[in-house]
Coordinates of C-alpha atoms in Angstrom, one line a residue:
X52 CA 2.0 2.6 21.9
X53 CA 1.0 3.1 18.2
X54 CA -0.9 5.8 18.0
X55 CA -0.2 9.8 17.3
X56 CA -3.1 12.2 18.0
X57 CA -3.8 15.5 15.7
X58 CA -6.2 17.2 18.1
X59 CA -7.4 20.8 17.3
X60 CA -11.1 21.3 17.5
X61 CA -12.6 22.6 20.6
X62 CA -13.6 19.9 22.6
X63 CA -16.5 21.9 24.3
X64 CA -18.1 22.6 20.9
X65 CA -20.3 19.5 19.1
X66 CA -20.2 19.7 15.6
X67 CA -23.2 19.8 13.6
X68 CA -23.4 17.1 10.4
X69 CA -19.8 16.0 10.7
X70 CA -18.0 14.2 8.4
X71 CA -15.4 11.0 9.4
X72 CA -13.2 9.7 7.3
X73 CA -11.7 5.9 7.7
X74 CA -8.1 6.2 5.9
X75 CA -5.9 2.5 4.9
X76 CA -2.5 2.5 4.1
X77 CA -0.8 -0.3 2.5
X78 CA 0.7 -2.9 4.1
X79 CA 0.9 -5.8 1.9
X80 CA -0.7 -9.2 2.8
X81 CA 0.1 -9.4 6.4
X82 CA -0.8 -5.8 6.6
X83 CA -4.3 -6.2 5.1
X84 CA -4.8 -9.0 8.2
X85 CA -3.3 -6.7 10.8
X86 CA -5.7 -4.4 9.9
X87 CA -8.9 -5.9 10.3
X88 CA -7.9 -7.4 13.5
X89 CA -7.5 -3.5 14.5
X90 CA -10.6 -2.5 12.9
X91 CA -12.1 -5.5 14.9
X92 CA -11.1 -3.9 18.1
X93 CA -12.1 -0.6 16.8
X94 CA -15.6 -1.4 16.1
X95 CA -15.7 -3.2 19.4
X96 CA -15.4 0.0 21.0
X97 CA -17.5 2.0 18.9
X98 CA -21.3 1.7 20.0
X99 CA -23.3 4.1 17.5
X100 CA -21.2 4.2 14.5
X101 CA -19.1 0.9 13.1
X102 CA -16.2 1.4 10.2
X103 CA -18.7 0.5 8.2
X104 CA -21.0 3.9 8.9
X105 CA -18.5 6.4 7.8
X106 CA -18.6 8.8 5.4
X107 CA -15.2 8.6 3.3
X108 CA -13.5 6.0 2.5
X109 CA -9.9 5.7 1.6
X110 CA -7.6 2.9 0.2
X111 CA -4.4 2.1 -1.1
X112 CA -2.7 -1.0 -2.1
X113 CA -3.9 -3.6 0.8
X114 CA -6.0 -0.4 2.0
X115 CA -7.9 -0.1 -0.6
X116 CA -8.4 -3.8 -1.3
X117 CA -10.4 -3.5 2.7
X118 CA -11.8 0.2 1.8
X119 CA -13.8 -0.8 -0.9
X120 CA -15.8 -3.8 0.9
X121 CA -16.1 -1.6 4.1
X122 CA -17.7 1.3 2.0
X123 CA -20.1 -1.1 0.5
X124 CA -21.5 -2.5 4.0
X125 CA -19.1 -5.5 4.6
X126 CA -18.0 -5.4 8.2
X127 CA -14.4 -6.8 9.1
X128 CA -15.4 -9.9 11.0
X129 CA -17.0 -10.7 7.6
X130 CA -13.7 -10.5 5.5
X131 CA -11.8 -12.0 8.2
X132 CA -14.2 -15.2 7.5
X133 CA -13.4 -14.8 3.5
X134 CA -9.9 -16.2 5.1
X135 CA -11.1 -18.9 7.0
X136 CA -13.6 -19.9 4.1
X137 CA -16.3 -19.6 6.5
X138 CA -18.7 -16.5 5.5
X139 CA -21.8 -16.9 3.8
X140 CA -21.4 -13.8 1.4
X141 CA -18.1 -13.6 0.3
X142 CA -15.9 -16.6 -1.4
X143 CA -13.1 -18.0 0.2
X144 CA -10.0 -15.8 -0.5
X145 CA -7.0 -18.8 -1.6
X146 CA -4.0 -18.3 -1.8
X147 CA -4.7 -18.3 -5.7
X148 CA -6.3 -14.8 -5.6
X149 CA -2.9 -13.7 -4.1
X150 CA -0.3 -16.2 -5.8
X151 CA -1.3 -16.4 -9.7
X152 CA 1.8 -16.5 -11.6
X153 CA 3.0 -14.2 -14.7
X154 CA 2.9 -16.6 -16.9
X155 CA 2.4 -14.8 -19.9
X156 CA 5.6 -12.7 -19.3
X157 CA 7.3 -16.0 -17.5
X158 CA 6.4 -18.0 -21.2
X159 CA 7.4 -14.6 -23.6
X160 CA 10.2 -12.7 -22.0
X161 CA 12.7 -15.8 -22.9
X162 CA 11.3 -16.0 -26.3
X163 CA 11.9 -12.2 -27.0
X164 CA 15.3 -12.6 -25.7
X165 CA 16.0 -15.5 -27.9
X166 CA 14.9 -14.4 -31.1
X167 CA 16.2 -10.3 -30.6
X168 CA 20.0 -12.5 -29.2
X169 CA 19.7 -14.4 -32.5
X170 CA 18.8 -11.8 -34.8
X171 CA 20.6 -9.2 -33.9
X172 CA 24.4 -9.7 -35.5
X173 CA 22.1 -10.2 -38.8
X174 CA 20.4 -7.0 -38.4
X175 CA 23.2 -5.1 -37.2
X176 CA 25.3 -6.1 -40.8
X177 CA 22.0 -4.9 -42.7
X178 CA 21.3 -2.1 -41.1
X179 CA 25.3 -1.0 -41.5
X180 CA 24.9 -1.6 -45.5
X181 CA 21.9 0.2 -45.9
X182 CA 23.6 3.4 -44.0
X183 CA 26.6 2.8 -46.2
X184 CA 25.2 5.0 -49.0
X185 CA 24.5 7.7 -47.0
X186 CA 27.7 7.4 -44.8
X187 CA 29.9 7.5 -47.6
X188 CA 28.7 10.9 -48.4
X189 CA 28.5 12.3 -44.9
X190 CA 32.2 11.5 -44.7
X191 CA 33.6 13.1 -48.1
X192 CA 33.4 16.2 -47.1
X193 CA 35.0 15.9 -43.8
X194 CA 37.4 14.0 -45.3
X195 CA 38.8 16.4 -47.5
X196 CA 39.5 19.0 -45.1
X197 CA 41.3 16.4 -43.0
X198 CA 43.7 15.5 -45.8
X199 CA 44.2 19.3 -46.7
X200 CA 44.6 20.5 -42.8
X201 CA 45.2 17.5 -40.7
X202 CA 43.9 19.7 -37.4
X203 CA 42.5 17.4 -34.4
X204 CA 39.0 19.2 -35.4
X205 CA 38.8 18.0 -39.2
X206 CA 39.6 14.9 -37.6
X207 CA 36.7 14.7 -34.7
X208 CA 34.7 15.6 -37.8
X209 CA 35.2 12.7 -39.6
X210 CA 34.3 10.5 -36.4
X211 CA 31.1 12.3 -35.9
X212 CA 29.1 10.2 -38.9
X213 CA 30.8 6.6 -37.8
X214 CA 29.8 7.5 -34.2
X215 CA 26.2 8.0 -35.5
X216 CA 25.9 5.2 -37.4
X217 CA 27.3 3.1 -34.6
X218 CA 24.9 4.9 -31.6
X219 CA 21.8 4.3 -34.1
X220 CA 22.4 0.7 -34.0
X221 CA 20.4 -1.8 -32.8
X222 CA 20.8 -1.9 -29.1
X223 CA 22.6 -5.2 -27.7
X224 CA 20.1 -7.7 -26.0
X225 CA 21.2 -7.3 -22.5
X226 CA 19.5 -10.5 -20.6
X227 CA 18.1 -8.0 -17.5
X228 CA 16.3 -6.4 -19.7
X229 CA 13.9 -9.4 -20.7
X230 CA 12.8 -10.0 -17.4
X231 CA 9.1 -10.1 -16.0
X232 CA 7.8 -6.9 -15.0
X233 CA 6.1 -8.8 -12.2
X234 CA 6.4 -12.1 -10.3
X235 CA 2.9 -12.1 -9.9
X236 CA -0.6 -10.9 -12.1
X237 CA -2.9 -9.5 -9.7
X238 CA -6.0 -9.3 -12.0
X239 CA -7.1 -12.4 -10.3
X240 CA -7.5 -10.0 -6.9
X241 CA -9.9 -7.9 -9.4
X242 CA -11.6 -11.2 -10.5
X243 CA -12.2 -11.9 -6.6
X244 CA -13.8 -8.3 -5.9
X245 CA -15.6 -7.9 -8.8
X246 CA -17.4 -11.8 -8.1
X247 CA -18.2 -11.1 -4.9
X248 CA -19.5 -7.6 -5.4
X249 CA -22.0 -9.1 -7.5
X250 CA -22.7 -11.6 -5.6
X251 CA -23.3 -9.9 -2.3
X252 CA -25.6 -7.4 -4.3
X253 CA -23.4 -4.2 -4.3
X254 CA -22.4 -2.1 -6.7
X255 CA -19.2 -1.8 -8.6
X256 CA -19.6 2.0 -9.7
X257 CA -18.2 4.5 -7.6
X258 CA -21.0 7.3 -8.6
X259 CA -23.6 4.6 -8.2
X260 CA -22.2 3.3 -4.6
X261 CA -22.5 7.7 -3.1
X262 CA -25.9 7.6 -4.6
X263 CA -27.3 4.5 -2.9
X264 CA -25.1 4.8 0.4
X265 CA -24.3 8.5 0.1
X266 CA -20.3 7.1 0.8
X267 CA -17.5 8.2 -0.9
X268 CA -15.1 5.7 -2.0
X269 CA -11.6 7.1 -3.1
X270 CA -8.9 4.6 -4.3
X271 CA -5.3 5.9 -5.2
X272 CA -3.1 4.4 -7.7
X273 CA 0.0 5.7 -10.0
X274 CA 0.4 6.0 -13.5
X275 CA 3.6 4.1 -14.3
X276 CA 4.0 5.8 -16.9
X277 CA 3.5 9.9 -15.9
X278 CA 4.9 8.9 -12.1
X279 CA 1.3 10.6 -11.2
X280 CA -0.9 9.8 -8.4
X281 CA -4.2 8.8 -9.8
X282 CA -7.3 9.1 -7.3
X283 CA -10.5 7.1 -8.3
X284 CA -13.9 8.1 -7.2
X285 CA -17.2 9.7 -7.6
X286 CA -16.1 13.0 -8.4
X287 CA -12.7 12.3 -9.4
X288 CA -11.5 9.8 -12.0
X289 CA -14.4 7.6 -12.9
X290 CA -13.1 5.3 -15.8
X291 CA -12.8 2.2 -14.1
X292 CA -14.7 0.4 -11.6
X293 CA -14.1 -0.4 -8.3
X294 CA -12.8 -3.8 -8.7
X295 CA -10.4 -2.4 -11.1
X296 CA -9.4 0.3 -9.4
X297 CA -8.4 -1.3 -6.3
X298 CA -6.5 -3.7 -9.4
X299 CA -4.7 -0.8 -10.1
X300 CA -3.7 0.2 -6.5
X301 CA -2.6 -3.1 -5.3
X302 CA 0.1 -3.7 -8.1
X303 CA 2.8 -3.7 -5.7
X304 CA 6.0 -3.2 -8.2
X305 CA 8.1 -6.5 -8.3
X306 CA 5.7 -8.7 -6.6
X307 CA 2.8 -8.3 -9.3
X308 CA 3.1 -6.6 -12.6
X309 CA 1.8 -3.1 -13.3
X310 CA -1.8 -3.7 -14.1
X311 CA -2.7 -2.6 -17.7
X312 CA -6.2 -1.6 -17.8
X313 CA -7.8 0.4 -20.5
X314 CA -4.6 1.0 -22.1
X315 CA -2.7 2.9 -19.1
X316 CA 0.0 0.7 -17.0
X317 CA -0.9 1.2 -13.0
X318 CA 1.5 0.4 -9.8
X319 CA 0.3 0.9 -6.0
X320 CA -0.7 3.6 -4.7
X321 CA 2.2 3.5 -1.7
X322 CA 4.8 4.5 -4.3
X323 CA 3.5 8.2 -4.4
X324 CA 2.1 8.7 -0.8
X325 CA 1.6 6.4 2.3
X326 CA -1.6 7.2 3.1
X327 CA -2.8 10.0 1.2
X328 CA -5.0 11.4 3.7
X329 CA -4.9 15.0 2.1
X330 CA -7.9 13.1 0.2
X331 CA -9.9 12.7 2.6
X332 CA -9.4 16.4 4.2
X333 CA -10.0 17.7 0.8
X334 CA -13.4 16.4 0.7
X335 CA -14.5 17.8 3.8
X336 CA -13.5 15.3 6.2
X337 CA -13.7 16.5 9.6
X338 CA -12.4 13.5 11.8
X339 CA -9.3 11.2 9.9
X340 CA -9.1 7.9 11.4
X341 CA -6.0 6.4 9.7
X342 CA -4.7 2.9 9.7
X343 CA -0.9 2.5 8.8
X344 CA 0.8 -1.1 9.7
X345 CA 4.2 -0.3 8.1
X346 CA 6.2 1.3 11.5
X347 CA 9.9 0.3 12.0
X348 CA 10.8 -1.3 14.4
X349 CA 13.2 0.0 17.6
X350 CA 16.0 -2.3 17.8
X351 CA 17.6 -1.8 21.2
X352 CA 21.3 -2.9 20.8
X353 CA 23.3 -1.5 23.5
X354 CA 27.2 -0.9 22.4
X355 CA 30.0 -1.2 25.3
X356 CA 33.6 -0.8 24.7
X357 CA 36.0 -2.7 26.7
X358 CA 39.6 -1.3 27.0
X359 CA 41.3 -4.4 27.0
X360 CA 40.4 -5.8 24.1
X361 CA 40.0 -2.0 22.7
X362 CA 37.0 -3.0 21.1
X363 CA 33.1 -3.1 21.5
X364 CA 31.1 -5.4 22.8
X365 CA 27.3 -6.0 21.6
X366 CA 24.2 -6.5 23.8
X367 CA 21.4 -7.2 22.0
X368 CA 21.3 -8.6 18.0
X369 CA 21.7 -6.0 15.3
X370 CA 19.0 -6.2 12.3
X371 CA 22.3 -6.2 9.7
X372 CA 23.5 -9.7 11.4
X373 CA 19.3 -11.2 10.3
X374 CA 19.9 -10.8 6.9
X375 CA 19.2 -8.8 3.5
X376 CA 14.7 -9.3 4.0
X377 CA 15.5 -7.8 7.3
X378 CA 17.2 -4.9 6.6
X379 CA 14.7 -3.9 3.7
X380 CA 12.1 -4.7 5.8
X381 CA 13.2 -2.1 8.2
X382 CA 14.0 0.4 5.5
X383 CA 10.9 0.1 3.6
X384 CA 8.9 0.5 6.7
X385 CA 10.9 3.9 8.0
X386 CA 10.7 5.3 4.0
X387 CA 6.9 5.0 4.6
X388 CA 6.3 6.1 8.3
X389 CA 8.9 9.4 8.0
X390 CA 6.5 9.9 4.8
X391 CA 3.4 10.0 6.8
X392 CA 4.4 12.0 10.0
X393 CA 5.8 14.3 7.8
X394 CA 2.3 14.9 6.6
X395 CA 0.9 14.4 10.0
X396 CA 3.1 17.5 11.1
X397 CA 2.2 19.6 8.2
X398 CA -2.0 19.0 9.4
X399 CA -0.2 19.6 12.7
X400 CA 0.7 23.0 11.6
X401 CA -1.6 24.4 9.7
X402 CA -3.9 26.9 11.2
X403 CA -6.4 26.3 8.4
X404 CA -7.4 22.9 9.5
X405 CA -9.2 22.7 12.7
X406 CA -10.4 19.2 12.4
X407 CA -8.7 16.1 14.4
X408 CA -6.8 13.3 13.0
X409 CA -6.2 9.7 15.0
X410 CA -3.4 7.7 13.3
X411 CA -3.5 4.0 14.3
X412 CA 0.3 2.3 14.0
X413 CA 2.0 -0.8 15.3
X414 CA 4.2 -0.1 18.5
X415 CA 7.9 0.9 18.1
X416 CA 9.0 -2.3 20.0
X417 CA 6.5 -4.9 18.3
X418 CA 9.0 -7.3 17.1
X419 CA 6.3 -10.3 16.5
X420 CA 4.4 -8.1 13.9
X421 CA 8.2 -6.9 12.5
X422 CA 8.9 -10.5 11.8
X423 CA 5.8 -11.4 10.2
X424 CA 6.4 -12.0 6.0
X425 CA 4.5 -8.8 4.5
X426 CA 3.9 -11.2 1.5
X427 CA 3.1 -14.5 3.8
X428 CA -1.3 -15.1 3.4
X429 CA -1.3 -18.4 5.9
X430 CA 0.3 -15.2 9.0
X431 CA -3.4 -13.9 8.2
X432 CA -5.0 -15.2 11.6
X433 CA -1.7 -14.5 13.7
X434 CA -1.6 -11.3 12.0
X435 CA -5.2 -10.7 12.7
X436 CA -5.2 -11.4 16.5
X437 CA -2.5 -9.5 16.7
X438 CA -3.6 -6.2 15.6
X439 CA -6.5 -6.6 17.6
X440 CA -4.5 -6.8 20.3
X441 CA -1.8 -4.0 19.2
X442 CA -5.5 -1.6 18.8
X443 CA -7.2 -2.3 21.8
X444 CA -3.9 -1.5 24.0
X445 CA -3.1 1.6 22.3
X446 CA -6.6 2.8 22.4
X447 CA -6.9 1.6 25.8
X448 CA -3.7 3.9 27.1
X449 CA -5.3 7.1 25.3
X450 CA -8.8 5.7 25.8
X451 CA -10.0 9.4 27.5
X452 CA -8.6 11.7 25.5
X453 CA -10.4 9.4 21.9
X454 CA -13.9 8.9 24.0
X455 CA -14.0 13.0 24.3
X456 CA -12.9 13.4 20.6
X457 CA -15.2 11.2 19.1
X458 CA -18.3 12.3 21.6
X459 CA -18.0 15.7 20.1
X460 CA -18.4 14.0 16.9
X461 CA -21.6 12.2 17.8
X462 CA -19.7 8.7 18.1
X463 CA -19.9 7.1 21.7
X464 CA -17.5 4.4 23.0
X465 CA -17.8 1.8 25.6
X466 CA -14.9 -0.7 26.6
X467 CA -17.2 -3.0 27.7
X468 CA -17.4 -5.7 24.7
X469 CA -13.5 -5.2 24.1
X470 CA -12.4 -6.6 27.9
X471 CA -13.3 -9.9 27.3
X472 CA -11.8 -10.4 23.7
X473 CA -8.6 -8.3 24.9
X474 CA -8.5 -11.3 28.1
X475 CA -8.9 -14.4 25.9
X476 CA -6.2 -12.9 23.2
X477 CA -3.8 -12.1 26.1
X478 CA -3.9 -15.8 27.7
X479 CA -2.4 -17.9 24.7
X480 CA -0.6 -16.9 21.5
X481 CA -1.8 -15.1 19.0
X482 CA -1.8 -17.9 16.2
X483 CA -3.8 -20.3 19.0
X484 CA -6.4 -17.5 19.7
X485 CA -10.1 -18.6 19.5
X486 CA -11.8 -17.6 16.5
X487 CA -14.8 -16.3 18.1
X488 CA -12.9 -13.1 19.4
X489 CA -12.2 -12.0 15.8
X490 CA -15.1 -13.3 13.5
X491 CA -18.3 -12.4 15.6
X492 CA -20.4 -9.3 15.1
X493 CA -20.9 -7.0 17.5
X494 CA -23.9 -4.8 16.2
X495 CA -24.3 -1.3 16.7
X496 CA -27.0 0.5 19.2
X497 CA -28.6 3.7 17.8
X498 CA -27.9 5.9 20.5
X499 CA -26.7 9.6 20.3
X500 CA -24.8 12.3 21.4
X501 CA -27.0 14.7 23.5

């Protein structure tokens, strides 16, 4: 099952005031679905404390476009409906928030080329005569000695000005070069948040949003430009606003063009770290409940060689024979998952942290959720159901050791209101699954940890 447990505090011992941290890795469009399916089944279990009544909250790329809206109060059956058009407080999400074209760079880019292509012979002859001056009398000197002493060094010193007139030329317009830096502009994403943050009554300010709700709300981002992770929040970097910030982390590189805001050129957060979870340890989390969609998958191919034919014989279908999208599928989610238990081991480790960490993945062998297009927004139900299903069974087969971890954190469990959703999902397919399983609400009782 998908799930890897860092337990080290004492069991027997119940924290006083602790602090629980809800952490979202990426996971593109599909991802973003997957996860509040799982958050679905997570809140089903919980009984005195929903995802939406922790205190930190941390988001990148898809992560951070659910971590902001969870912070603020908006519970995942709610944004689940933003899909299906049917909530009352947030707008329908269309595949416009998601799809809106480049076109400024799609209309430019050409036009650049063009005029640099035709200009460039002209320029090249002018800037050539205007050197001319000044290269005739870089050369006369070297010149003289090679007529005198005709050495192979009086001679390389008479190439050396023609070779830097030549490499201070004008650079040839090389087509690649002109492209977009992004299929996509995701400012329309920011558009979305920001609208329905007003709308809904919340705030957009990070130092605003820990005063009202006392929440903190970290999103992480890159600088293109500096290759540095960038971590917005109340008490880190405060320049933008939510809305923008989760702009900056969900610029996935390729799909949507770095977002430019207030002068400084963002790409997702996923580039530097897949989940960054040393953000919310650093600010005092005790308990890390992380959510990370990208696992590869375990292909079983099973290799025989016959004698006779002295070759081998293959049982099972490798991923190379299902194409190029296949194989960087598979190599995009290992880059990120070897990233993240490598940081899992290091918590693991380190005799300085004595907190807990419960890292929520896909299973190894879940080829429906492998299969799904990380970039496909009509897979959102399927992809929903599914990681409902995906949570509730790996929870389920560690359910003892989670109840006993989270009781001495205050948080009760019950698997009461998951059996009959996990019974419906499990008798038809994941895209026919009723609606009702996913999108209703099941409210939280106040009752606490003796």
């Amino acid at each position: 099952m998908g799930l890897t447990i860092v337990h080290k505090s004492d069991l027997a011992t119940r924290r006083k005031n602790p602090r629980i941290a809800l952490v979202l890795a990426g996971g593109a469009i599909t991802g973003g679905a997957y996860k509040l399916g799982g958050l679905k089944a997570l809140d089903d279990f919980l009984v005195n404390r929903k995802t939406t009544d922790f205190d930190t909250y941390v988001g990148l790329s898809a992560g951070a476009f659910l971590a902001a809206p969870l912070a603020g109060g908006v519970t995942p059956p709610e944004m689940l409906r933003a899909l299906e058009a049917t909530s009352e407080d947030f707008t329908y999400l269309s595949p416009l928030e998601f799809y809106g074209l480049n076109l400024r760079e799609f209309v430019t880019k050409p036009l650049e080329f063009l005029v640099d292509l035709f200009t460039y012979f002209p320029n090249l002859i002018y800037e050539f005569l205007v050197q001319t001056p000044e290269l005739v009398r870089s050369l006369q000197e070297p010149l003289a000695r090679a007529r005198t002493r005709p050495t192979l060094g009086n001679l390389v010193e008479c190439a050396k000005p023609l070779i830097d007139a030549i490499g201070s030329a004008q650079e040839f317009p090389f087509p690649l070069a002109y492209l977009p830096s992004g299929v996509f502009d995701n400012s329309s994403l920011e558009h979305y948040l920001r609208h329905n943050i007003e709308r809904r009554g919340m705030t957009n300010d990070f130092r605003v949003l820990y005063r009202l709700r006392k929440v903190e709300l970290y999103i992480v981002a890159m600088n293109l430009d500096t290759a540095e992770r960038v971590v917005f929040g109340h008490d880190e970097d405060t320049s933008l606003t939510i809305s923008e910030a989760v702009q900056a982390s969900t610029a996935l590189p390729g799909f949507y063009k770095p977002a430019r805001i207030k002068g400084v050129d963002y790409v997702d957060g996923g580039v530097r770290r897949t989940a960054n979870i040393d953000v919310a340890i650093e600010h005092g989390a005790d308990l890390v409940i992380c959510y990370n969609p990208f696992r590869p998958f375990s292909n079983r191919v099973v290799r025989r060689f016959i004698p006779e034919r002295n070759a081998y014989k293959l049982e099972g279908r490798p991923l190379a024979d299902q194409g190029m999208l296949t194989v960087l599928n598979q190599v995009l989610r290992t880059l990120l998952h070897s990233r993240l238990q490598l940081g899992i081991r290091q918590y693991q480790d380190d005799p300085h942290f004595q907190g807990d960490i419960i890292l929520l993945e896909p299973g190894e062998t879940d080829l429906t959720f492998f299969k799904m297009a990380p970039l496909n927004l009509w897979a959102g139900r399927s992809a929903g159901a599914h990681g409902y299903l995906s949570v509730t069974q790996s929870i389920e087969a560690h359910y003892e050791l989670i109840r006993q971890i989270l009781q001495s954190y205050g948080v009760l469990m019950t698997r009461r209101e998951v059996r009959e959703g996990l019974e419906r999902l499990l008798r038809t397919e994941p895209s026919e699954t009723p609606d009702d399983v996913l999108l209703r609400d099941v409210p939280k009782r106040n009752l606490h940890v003796a």
